[in-house]
mmCIF file with all atom_site columns, C-alpha atoms in Angstrom:
data_model
loop_
_atom_site.group_PDB
_atom_site.id
_atom_site.type_symbol
_atom_site.label_atom_id
_atom_site.label_alt_id
_atom_site.label_comp_id
_atom_site.label_asym_id
_atom_site.label_entity_id
_atom_site.label_seq_id
_atom_site.pdbx_PDB_ins_code
_atom_site.Cartn_x
_atom_site.Cartn_y
_atom_site.Cartn_z
_atom_site.occupancy
_atom_site.B_iso_or_equiv
_atom_site.pdbx_formal_charge
_atom_site.auth_seq_id
_atom_site.auth_comp_id
_atom_site.auth_asym_id
_atom_site.auth_atom_id
_atom_site.pdbx_PDB_model_num
ATOM 1   C CA . GLN A 1 1   ? 0.080   -0.206  0.104   1.00 0.00 ? 1   GLN A CA 1
ATOM 2   C CA . ASN A 1 2   ? 2.694   2.655   0.961   1.00 0.00 ? 2   ASN A CA 1
ATOM 3   C CA . GLU A 1 3   ? 4.441   1.902   -2.547  1.00 0.00 ? 3   GLU A CA 1
ATOM 4   C CA . LEU A 1 4   ? 1.356   2.307   -4.224  1.00 0.00 ? 4   LEU A CA 1
ATOM 5   C CA . ALA A 1 5   ? 0.753   5.943   -2.541  1.00 0.00 ? 5   ALA A CA 1
ATOM 6   C CA . ALA A 1 6   ? 4.069   6.871   -3.452  1.00 0.00 ? 6   ALA A CA 1
ATOM 7   C CA . LEU A 1 7   ? 4.198   5.730   -7.082  1.00 0.00 ? 7   LEU A CA 1
ATOM 8   C CA . ALA A 1 8   ? 0.553   7.823   -7.190  1.00 0.00 ? 8   ALA A CA 1
ATOM 9   C CA . LYS A 1 9   ? 2.803   10.798  -5.918  1.00 0.00 ? 9   LYS A CA 1
ATOM 10  C CA . GLN A 1 10  ? 5.208   10.334  -8.181  1.00 0.00 ? 10  GLN A CA 1
ATOM 11  C CA . GLN A 1 11  ? 2.824   10.419  -10.803 1.00 0.00 ? 11  GLN A CA 1
ATOM 12  C CA . ALA A 1 12  ? 1.493   13.578  -9.099  1.00 0.00 ? 12  ALA A CA 1
ATOM 13  C CA . GLU A 1 13  ? 4.816   14.879  -8.739  1.00 0.00 ? 13  GLU A CA 1
ATOM 14  C CA . LEU A 1 14  ? 6.138   14.275  -12.757 1.00 0.00 ? 14  LEU A CA 1
ATOM 15  C CA . ASP A 1 15  ? 2.049   16.061  -14.210 1.00 0.00 ? 15  ASP A CA 1
ATOM 16  C CA . SER A 1 16  ? 3.066   18.890  -12.351 1.00 0.00 ? 16  SER A CA 1
ATOM 17  C CA . ILE A 1 17  ? 6.239   19.018  -13.497 1.00 0.00 ? 17  ILE A CA 1
ATOM 18  C CA . ARG A 1 18  ? 5.006   17.920  -17.119 1.00 0.00 ? 18  ARG A CA 1
ATOM 19  C CA . GLN A 1 19  ? 2.176   20.974  -17.193 1.00 0.00 ? 19  GLN A CA 1
ATOM 20  C CA . GLU A 1 20  ? 5.139   23.861  -16.205 1.00 0.00 ? 20  GLU A CA 1
ATOM 21  C CA . GLU A 1 21  ? 6.888   22.188  -18.749 1.00 0.00 ? 21  GLU A CA 1
ATOM 22  C CA . HIS A 1 22  ? 4.240   22.510  -21.515 1.00 0.00 ? 22  HIS A CA 1
ATOM 23  C CA . ALA A 1 23  ? 3.107   26.301  -20.666 1.00 0.00 ? 23  ALA A CA 1
ATOM 24  C CA . ASP A 1 24  ? 6.840   27.215  -20.911 1.00 0.00 ? 24  ASP A CA 1
ATOM 25  C CA . PHE A 1 25  ? 6.673   26.164  -24.549 1.00 0.00 ? 25  PHE A CA 1
ATOM 26  C CA . VAL A 1 26  ? 3.509   26.999  -25.416 1.00 0.00 ? 26  VAL A CA 1
ATOM 27  C CA . THR A 1 27  ? 5.090   31.079  -23.898 1.00 0.00 ? 27  THR A CA 1
ATOM 28  C CA . ALA A 1 28  ? 9.281   30.080  -25.609 1.00 0.00 ? 28  ALA A CA 1
ATOM 29  C CA . LYS A 1 29  ? 6.547   28.762  -28.974 1.00 0.00 ? 29  LYS A CA 1
ATOM 30  C CA . ALA A 1 30  ? 4.228   32.240  -28.828 1.00 0.00 ? 30  ALA A CA 1
ATOM 31  C CA . ASP A 1 31  ? 7.770   34.031  -28.754 1.00 0.00 ? 31  ASP A CA 1
ATOM 32  C CA . LEU A 1 32  ? 9.379   32.403  -31.248 1.00 0.00 ? 32  LEU A CA 1
ATOM 33  C CA . GLU A 1 33  ? 6.693   32.513  -33.819 1.00 0.00 ? 33  GLU A CA 1
ATOM 34  C CA . LEU A 1 34  ? 5.798   36.352  -33.196 1.00 0.00 ? 34  LEU A CA 1
ATOM 35  C CA . GLY A 1 35  ? 9.434   36.973  -33.610 1.00 0.00 ? 35  GLY A CA 1
ATOM 36  C CA . LEU A 1 36  ? 9.827   34.841  -36.545 1.00 0.00 ? 36  LEU A CA 1
ATOM 37  C CA . SER A 1 37  ? 7.373   37.141  -38.084 1.00 0.00 ? 37  SER A CA 1
ATOM 38  C CA . GLY A 1 38  ? 8.062   40.285  -37.311 1.00 0.00 ? 38  GLY A CA 1
ATOM 39  C CA . VAL A 1 39  ? 11.530  39.118  -38.938 1.00 0.00 ? 39  VAL A CA 1
ATOM 40  C CA . ARG A 1 40  ? 9.656   38.121  -42.236 1.00 0.00 ? 40  ARG A CA 1
ATOM 41  C CA . LYS A 1 41  ? 7.831   40.643  -42.574 1.00 0.00 ? 41  LYS A CA 1
ATOM 42  C CA . ALA A 1 42  ? 10.934  42.892  -41.861 1.00 0.00 ? 42  ALA A CA 1
ATOM 43  C CA . LEU A 1 43  ? 12.893  40.983  -44.893 1.00 0.00 ? 43  LEU A CA 1
ATOM 44  C CA . GLN A 1 44  ? 9.717   41.840  -46.990 1.00 0.00 ? 44  GLN A CA 1
ATOM 45  C CA . VAL A 1 45  ? 9.062   45.128  -46.512 1.00 0.00 ? 45  VAL A CA 1
ATOM 46  C CA . LEU A 1 46  ? 12.580  45.444  -47.412 1.00 0.00 ? 46  LEU A CA 1
ATOM 47  C CA . ARG A 1 47  ? 13.300  43.291  -49.844 1.00 0.00 ? 47  ARG A CA 1
ATOM 48  C CA . GLU A 1 48  ? 10.061  45.228  -51.963 1.00 0.00 ? 48  GLU A CA 1
ATOM 49  C CA . TYR A 1 49  ? 11.998  48.147  -51.186 1.00 0.00 ? 49  TYR A CA 1
ATOM 50  C CA . TYR A 1 50  ? 15.405  47.740  -52.427 1.00 0.00 ? 50  TYR A CA 1
ATOM 51  C CA . ALA A 1 51  ? 14.345  45.546  -55.552 1.00 0.00 ? 51  ALA A CA 1
ATOM 52  C CA . SER A 1 52  ? 12.150  48.545  -56.418 1.00 0.00 ? 52  SER A CA 1
ATOM 53  C CA . ASP A 1 53  ? 12.682  50.751  -59.161 1.00 0.00 ? 53  ASP A CA 1
ATOM 54  C CA . SER A 1 54  ? 13.547  54.569  -57.460 1.00 0.00 ? 54  SER A CA 1
ATOM 55  C CA . ASP A 1 55  ? 12.064  56.259  -60.101 1.00 0.00 ? 55  ASP A CA 1
ATOM 56  C CA . ALA A 1 56  ? 9.240   54.584  -60.305 1.00 0.00 ? 56  ALA A CA 1
ATOM 57  C CA . ALA A 1 57  ? 8.281   54.716  -56.644 1.00 0.00 ? 57  ALA A CA 1
ATOM 58  C CA . LEU A 1 58  ? 8.667   58.227  -56.286 1.00 0.00 ? 58  LEU A CA 1
ATOM 59  C CA . VAL A 1 59  ? 6.872   59.367  -59.474 1.00 0.00 ? 59  VAL A CA 1
ATOM 60  C CA . GLN A 1 60  ? 3.898   58.820  -60.829 1.00 0.00 ? 60  GLN A CA 1
ATOM 61  C CA . GLY A 1 61  ? 3.890   58.703  -64.212 1.00 0.00 ? 61  GLY A CA 1
ATOM 62  C CA . GLU A 1 62  ? 6.344   60.436  -65.324 1.00 0.00 ? 62  GLU A CA 1
ATOM 63  C CA . ALA A 1 63  ? 5.730   59.725  -69.064 1.00 0.00 ? 63  ALA A CA 1
ATOM 64  C CA . LYS A 1 64  ? 1.794   60.683  -68.133 1.00 0.00 ? 64  LYS A CA 1
ATOM 65  C CA . PHE A 1 65  ? 2.865   64.123  -66.684 1.00 0.00 ? 65  PHE A CA 1
ATOM 66  C CA . GLY A 1 66  ? 5.323   65.196  -69.188 1.00 0.00 ? 66  GLY A CA 1
ATOM 67  C CA . ALA A 1 67  ? 2.871   65.146  -72.450 1.00 0.00 ? 67  ALA A CA 1
ATOM 68  C CA . LEU A 1 68  ? 0.288   66.600  -70.414 1.00 0.00 ? 68  LEU A CA 1
ATOM 69  C CA . MET A 1 69  ? 2.328   69.443  -68.435 1.00 0.00 ? 69  MET A CA 1
ATOM 70  C CA . GLN A 1 70  ? 5.291   70.954  -68.961 1.00 0.00 ? 70  GLN A CA 1
ATOM 71  C CA . GLN A 1 71  ? 7.114   70.234  -65.830 1.00 0.00 ? 71  GLN A CA 1
ATOM 72  C CA . PRO A 1 72  ? 10.463  71.120  -64.070 1.00 0.00 ? 72  PRO A CA 1
ATOM 73  C CA . ALA A 1 73  ? 13.739  69.744  -64.009 1.00 0.00 ? 73  ALA A CA 1
ATOM 74  C CA . LEU A 1 74  ? 13.008  67.021  -61.560 1.00 0.00 ? 74  LEU A CA 1
ATOM 75  C CA . PRO A 1 75  ? 14.609  67.391  -58.628 1.00 0.00 ? 75  PRO A CA 1
ATOM 76  C CA . GLU A 1 76  ? 17.497  65.549  -57.310 1.00 0.00 ? 76  GLU A CA 1
ATOM 77  C CA . LYS A 1 77  ? 15.834  62.967  -55.081 1.00 0.00 ? 77  LYS A CA 1
ATOM 78  C CA . HIS A 1 78  ? 16.782  60.508  -52.734 1.00 0.00 ? 78  HIS A CA 1
ATOM 79  C CA . THR A 1 79  ? 18.350  57.158  -53.652 1.00 0.00 ? 79  THR A CA 1
ATOM 80  C CA . GLN A 1 80  ? 18.941  54.016  -52.003 1.00 0.00 ? 80  GLN A CA 1
ATOM 81  C CA . ALA A 1 81  ? 21.952  52.783  -50.319 1.00 0.00 ? 81  ALA A CA 1
ATOM 82  C CA . ALA A 1 82  ? 21.701  49.145  -51.776 1.00 0.00 ? 82  ALA A CA 1
ATOM 83  C CA . GLY A 1 83  ? 25.215  48.718  -49.538 1.00 0.00 ? 83  GLY A CA 1
ATOM 84  C CA . ALA A 1 84  ? 23.499  49.597  -46.842 1.00 0.00 ? 84  ALA A CA 1
ATOM 85  C CA . GLY A 1 85  ? 20.263  47.767  -47.215 1.00 0.00 ? 85  GLY A CA 1
ATOM 86  C CA . SER A 1 86  ? 22.111  44.184  -48.310 1.00 0.00 ? 86  SER A CA 1
ATOM 87  C CA . SER A 1 87  ? 23.973  43.983  -45.001 1.00 0.00 ? 87  SER A CA 1
ATOM 88  C CA . ILE A 1 88  ? 20.350  44.920  -42.848 1.00 0.00 ? 88  ILE A CA 1
ATOM 89  C CA . ILE A 1 89  ? 18.568  42.581  -44.781 1.00 0.00 ? 89  ILE A CA 1
ATOM 90  C CA . GLY A 1 90  ? 21.719  39.978  -44.037 1.00 0.00 ? 90  GLY A CA 1
ATOM 91  C CA . ILE A 1 91  ? 21.567  40.245  -40.352 1.00 0.00 ? 91  ILE A CA 1
ATOM 92  C CA . LEU A 1 92  ? 17.851  39.444  -40.479 1.00 0.00 ? 92  LEU A CA 1
ATOM 93  C CA . GLU A 1 93  ? 18.280  36.996  -42.460 1.00 0.00 ? 93  GLU A CA 1
ATOM 94  C CA . VAL A 1 94  ? 20.338  35.416  -39.673 1.00 0.00 ? 94  VAL A CA 1
ATOM 95  C CA . CYS A 1 95  ? 18.315  36.724  -36.749 1.00 0.00 ? 95  CYS A CA 1
ATOM 96  C CA . GLU A 1 96  ? 15.466  34.706  -39.106 1.00 0.00 ? 96  GLU A CA 1
ATOM 97  C CA . SER A 1 97  ? 17.561  31.750  -39.203 1.00 0.00 ? 97  SER A CA 1
ATOM 98  C CA . ASP A 1 98  ? 18.360  32.141  -35.230 1.00 0.00 ? 98  ASP A CA 1
ATOM 99  C CA . PHE A 1 99  ? 14.623  32.115  -34.824 1.00 0.00 ? 99  PHE A CA 1
ATOM 100 C CA . ALA A 1 100 ? 13.681  29.945  -36.982 1.00 0.00 ? 100 ALA A CA 1
ATOM 101 C CA . THR A 1 101 ? 16.691  27.215  -35.128 1.00 0.00 ? 101 THR A CA 1
ATOM 102 C CA . ASN A 1 102 ? 15.479  28.191  -31.787 1.00 0.00 ? 102 ASN A CA 1
ATOM 103 C CA . LEU A 1 103 ? 11.662  27.055  -32.548 1.00 0.00 ? 103 LEU A CA 1
ATOM 104 C CA . ALA A 1 104 ? 12.591  23.630  -34.222 1.00 0.00 ? 104 ALA A CA 1
ATOM 105 C CA . LYS A 1 105 ? 14.590  23.152  -31.112 1.00 0.00 ? 105 LYS A CA 1
ATOM 106 C CA . GLU A 1 106 ? 11.966  24.011  -28.999 1.00 0.00 ? 106 GLU A CA 1
ATOM 107 C CA . GLU A 1 107 ? 9.618   21.872  -30.788 1.00 0.00 ? 107 GLU A CA 1
ATOM 108 C CA . GLN A 1 108 ? 11.383  19.341  -30.821 1.00 0.00 ? 108 GLN A CA 1
ATOM 109 C CA . GLU A 1 109 ? 12.251  19.437  -26.850 1.00 0.00 ? 109 GLU A CA 1
ATOM 110 C CA . GLU A 1 110 ? 8.957   19.191  -26.357 1.00 0.00 ? 110 GLU A CA 1
ATOM 111 C CA . ALA A 1 111 ? 8.172   16.780  -28.000 1.00 0.00 ? 111 ALA A CA 1
ATOM 112 C CA . ASP A 1 112 ? 11.099  14.742  -27.039 1.00 0.00 ? 112 ASP A CA 1
ATOM 113 C CA . ALA A 1 113 ? 9.596   16.002  -22.786 1.00 0.00 ? 113 ALA A CA 1
ATOM 114 C CA . GLN A 1 114 ? 7.023   14.435  -24.307 1.00 0.00 ? 114 GLN A CA 1
ATOM 115 C CA . ASP A 1 115 ? 7.496   11.260  -25.205 1.00 0.00 ? 115 ASP A CA 1
ATOM 116 C CA . GLU A 1 116 ? 9.677   10.880  -22.427 1.00 0.00 ? 116 GLU A CA 1
ATOM 117 C CA . TYR A 1 117 ? 6.231   11.592  -19.692 1.00 0.00 ? 117 TYR A CA 1
ATOM 118 C CA . GLU A 1 118 ? 4.299   9.348   -22.146 1.00 0.00 ? 118 GLU A CA 1
ATOM 119 C CA . LYS A 1 119 ? 6.803   6.671   -21.734 1.00 0.00 ? 119 LYS A CA 1
ATOM 120 C CA . ILE A 1 120 ? 6.866   7.090   -17.548 1.00 0.00 ? 120 ILE A CA 1
ATOM 121 C CA . THR A 1 121 ? 2.971   7.285   -16.936 1.00 0.00 ? 121 THR A CA 1
ATOM 122 C CA . GLN A 1 122 ? 3.114   4.414   -19.289 1.00 0.00 ? 122 GLN A CA 1
ATOM 123 C CA . GLU A 1 123 ? 6.054   2.904   -16.996 1.00 0.00 ? 123 GLU A CA 1
ATOM 124 C CA . ASN A 1 124 ? 3.794   3.849   -13.883 1.00 0.00 ? 124 ASN A CA 1
ATOM 125 C CA . LYS A 1 125 ? 0.540   2.242   -14.856 1.00 0.00 ? 125 LYS A CA 1
ATOM 126 C CA . ILE A 1 126 ? 2.010   -0.695  -15.223 1.00 0.00 ? 126 ILE A CA 1
ATOM 127 C CA . GLU A 1 127 ? 4.257   -0.655  -12.095 1.00 0.00 ? 127 GLU A CA 1
ATOM 128 C CA . LYS A 1 128 ? 1.052   0.099   -10.825 1.00 0.00 ? 128 LYS A CA 1
ATOM 129 C CA . THR A 1 129 ? -1.206  -2.920  -11.938 1.00 0.00 ? 129 THR A CA 1
ATOM 130 C CA . ASN A 1 130 ? 1.500   -5.427  -10.925 1.00 0.00 ? 130 ASN A CA 1
ATOM 131 C CA . MET A 1 131 ? 1.460   -3.425  -7.272  1.00 0.00 ? 131 MET A CA 1
ATOM 132 C CA . GLU A 1 132 ? -2.939  -3.826  -7.116  1.00 0.00 ? 132 GLU A CA 1
ATOM 133 C CA . GLN A 1 133 ? -2.525  -7.486  -8.529  1.00 0.00 ? 133 GLN A CA 1
ATOM 134 C CA . ASP A 1 134 ? 0.031   -8.252  -5.837  1.00 0.00 ? 134 ASP A CA 1
ATOM 135 C CA . VAL A 1 135 ? -1.919  -6.632  -2.988  1.00 0.00 ? 135 VAL A CA 1
ATOM 136 C CA . LYS A 1 136 ? -5.248  -8.287  -4.827  1.00 0.00 ? 136 LYS A CA 1
ATOM 137 C CA . TYR A 1 137 ? -3.393  -11.586 -4.539  1.00 0.00 ? 137 TYR A CA 1
ATOM 138 C CA . LYS A 1 138 ? -1.454  -11.378 -1.143  1.00 0.00 ? 138 LYS A CA 1
ATOM 139 C CA . THR A 1 139 ? -4.838  -10.581 0.460   1.00 0.00 ? 139 THR A CA 1
ATOM 140 C CA . GLN A 1 140 ? -6.480  -13.739 -0.714  1.00 0.00 ? 140 GLN A CA 1
ATOM 141 C CA . GLU A 1 141 ? -3.254  -15.919 0.202   1.00 0.00 ? 141 GLU A CA 1
ATOM 142 C CA . SER A 1 142 ? -3.367  -14.578 3.595   1.00 0.00 ? 142 SER A CA 1
ATOM 143 C CA . LYS A 1 143 ? -7.148  -14.817 3.493   1.00 0.00 ? 143 LYS A CA 1
ATOM 144 C CA . SER A 1 144 ? -6.720  -18.518 2.407   1.00 0.00 ? 144 SER A CA 1
ATOM 145 C CA . LEU A 1 145 ? -3.761  -18.804 5.193   1.00 0.00 ? 145 LEU A CA 1
ATOM 146 C CA . ASP A 1 146 ? -6.011  -17.450 7.765   1.00 0.00 ? 146 ASP A CA 1
ATOM 147 C CA . LYS A 1 147 ? -8.851  -20.063 7.048   1.00 0.00 ? 147 LYS A CA 1
ATOM 148 C CA . ALA A 1 148 ? -5.856  -23.326 6.767   1.00 0.00 ? 148 ALA A CA 1
ATOM 149 C CA . VAL A 1 149 ? -4.976  -22.018 10.439  1.00 0.00 ? 149 VAL A CA 1
ATOM 150 C CA . ALA A 1 150 ? -8.364  -21.508 11.581  1.00 0.00 ? 150 ALA A CA 1
ATOM 151 C CA . GLU A 1 151 ? -9.389  -25.258 10.335  1.00 0.00 ? 151 GLU A CA 1
ATOM 152 C CA . LEU A 1 152 ? -5.932  -26.432 11.378  1.00 0.00 ? 152 LEU A CA 1
ATOM 153 C CA . THR A 1 153 ? -6.581  -24.875 14.875  1.00 0.00 ? 153 THR A CA 1
ATOM 154 C CA . SER A 1 154 ? -10.024 -26.851 15.308  1.00 0.00 ? 154 SER A CA 1
ATOM 155 C CA . ASP A 1 155 ? -8.393  -29.750 13.675  1.00 0.00 ? 155 ASP A CA 1
ATOM 156 C CA . ARG A 1 156 ? -5.563  -29.459 16.776  1.00 0.00 ? 156 ARG A CA 1
ATOM 157 C CA . GLU A 1 157 ? -8.772  -28.300 19.550  1.00 0.00 ? 157 GLU A CA 1
ATOM 158 C CA . THR A 1 158 ? -10.727 -31.800 18.011  1.00 0.00 ? 158 THR A CA 1
ATOM 159 C CA . THR A 1 159 ? -7.666  -34.252 17.899  1.00 0.00 ? 159 THR A CA 1
ATOM 160 C CA . ASN A 1 160 ? -6.816  -32.664 21.622  1.00 0.00 ? 160 ASN A CA 1
ATOM 161 C CA . THR A 1 161 ? -9.876  -33.474 22.921  1.00 0.00 ? 161 THR A CA 1
ATOM 162 C CA . GLU A 1 162 ? -10.087 -36.801 21.127  1.00 0.00 ? 162 GLU A CA 1
ATOM 163 C CA . LEU A 1 163 ? -6.281  -37.149 23.015  1.00 0.00 ? 163 LEU A CA 1
ATOM 164 C CA . SER A 1 164 ? -8.206  -36.642 26.319  1.00 0.00 ? 164 SER A CA 1
ATOM 165 C CA . ALA A 1 165 ? -10.580 -39.108 26.177  1.00 0.00 ? 165 ALA A CA 1
ATOM 166 C CA . VAL A 1 166 ? -7.902  -41.699 24.943  1.00 0.00 ? 166 VAL A CA 1
ATOM 167 C CA . ASN A 1 167 ? -5.699  -40.841 27.952  1.00 0.00 ? 167 ASN A CA 1
ATOM 168 C CA . GLU A 1 168 ? -8.450  -40.745 30.361  1.00 0.00 ? 168 GLU A CA 1
ATOM 169 C CA . TYR A 1 169 ? -9.836  -44.362 29.117  1.00 0.00 ? 169 TYR A CA 1
ATOM 170 C CA . TYR A 1 170 ? -5.786  -45.478 29.416  1.00 0.00 ? 170 TYR A CA 1
ATOM 171 C CA . ALA A 1 171 ? -5.885  -44.338 32.988  1.00 0.00 ? 171 ALA A CA 1
ATOM 172 C CA . LYS A 1 172 ? -8.889  -46.318 33.860  1.00 0.00 ? 172 LYS A CA 1
ATOM 173 C CA . ILE A 1 173 ? -7.642  -49.562 32.154  1.00 0.00 ? 173 ILE A CA 1
ATOM 174 C CA . LYS A 1 174 ? -4.170  -49.373 33.561  1.00 0.00 ? 174 LYS A CA 1
ATOM 175 C CA . ASP A 1 175 ? -5.765  -49.429 37.092  1.00 0.00 ? 175 ASP A CA 1
ATOM 176 C CA . ARG A 1 176 ? -8.171  -52.394 36.070  1.00 0.00 ? 176 ARG A CA 1
ATOM 177 C CA . CYS A 1 177 ? -4.917  -54.041 34.820  1.00 0.00 ? 177 CYS A CA 1
ATOM 178 C CA . ILE A 1 178 ? -3.100  -53.268 38.387  1.00 0.00 ? 178 ILE A CA 1
#
């Protein structure tokens, strides 16, 4: 019974620890997915910005306006710093890779922890069933031994009564013979 109680206590602790680990995983996964999506959005925006044609992005329909109106010479426009853009994109790609790697590691650790939990839980269930069966069989054996002891005690009392009667009769016969 004590072993069953200890096993139940161990399983309860295991359940509690597993729930905490899972809650930590859910939080970490949400954070990593949020970070990963933010980095991917930033990469998309930067790639679109640095890939676009600067004249098309800043002046709308220059050919149409030239035909309709006489425009003064275009002022000097802002130009994209392609070198800086590629280094920023490179840094963000490294961040994206790190987030994806960390997310994969967290998911793998969670899967491993869940597998280990299920394995230990199954072993505990088997051990609990074995212990319960042992208790059941030992209880049955104890009851059958108690019954056998009661029967043997009754037989002993009967035999002692018979022995007393035989000894008494023997004493009477012995007195007659002398």
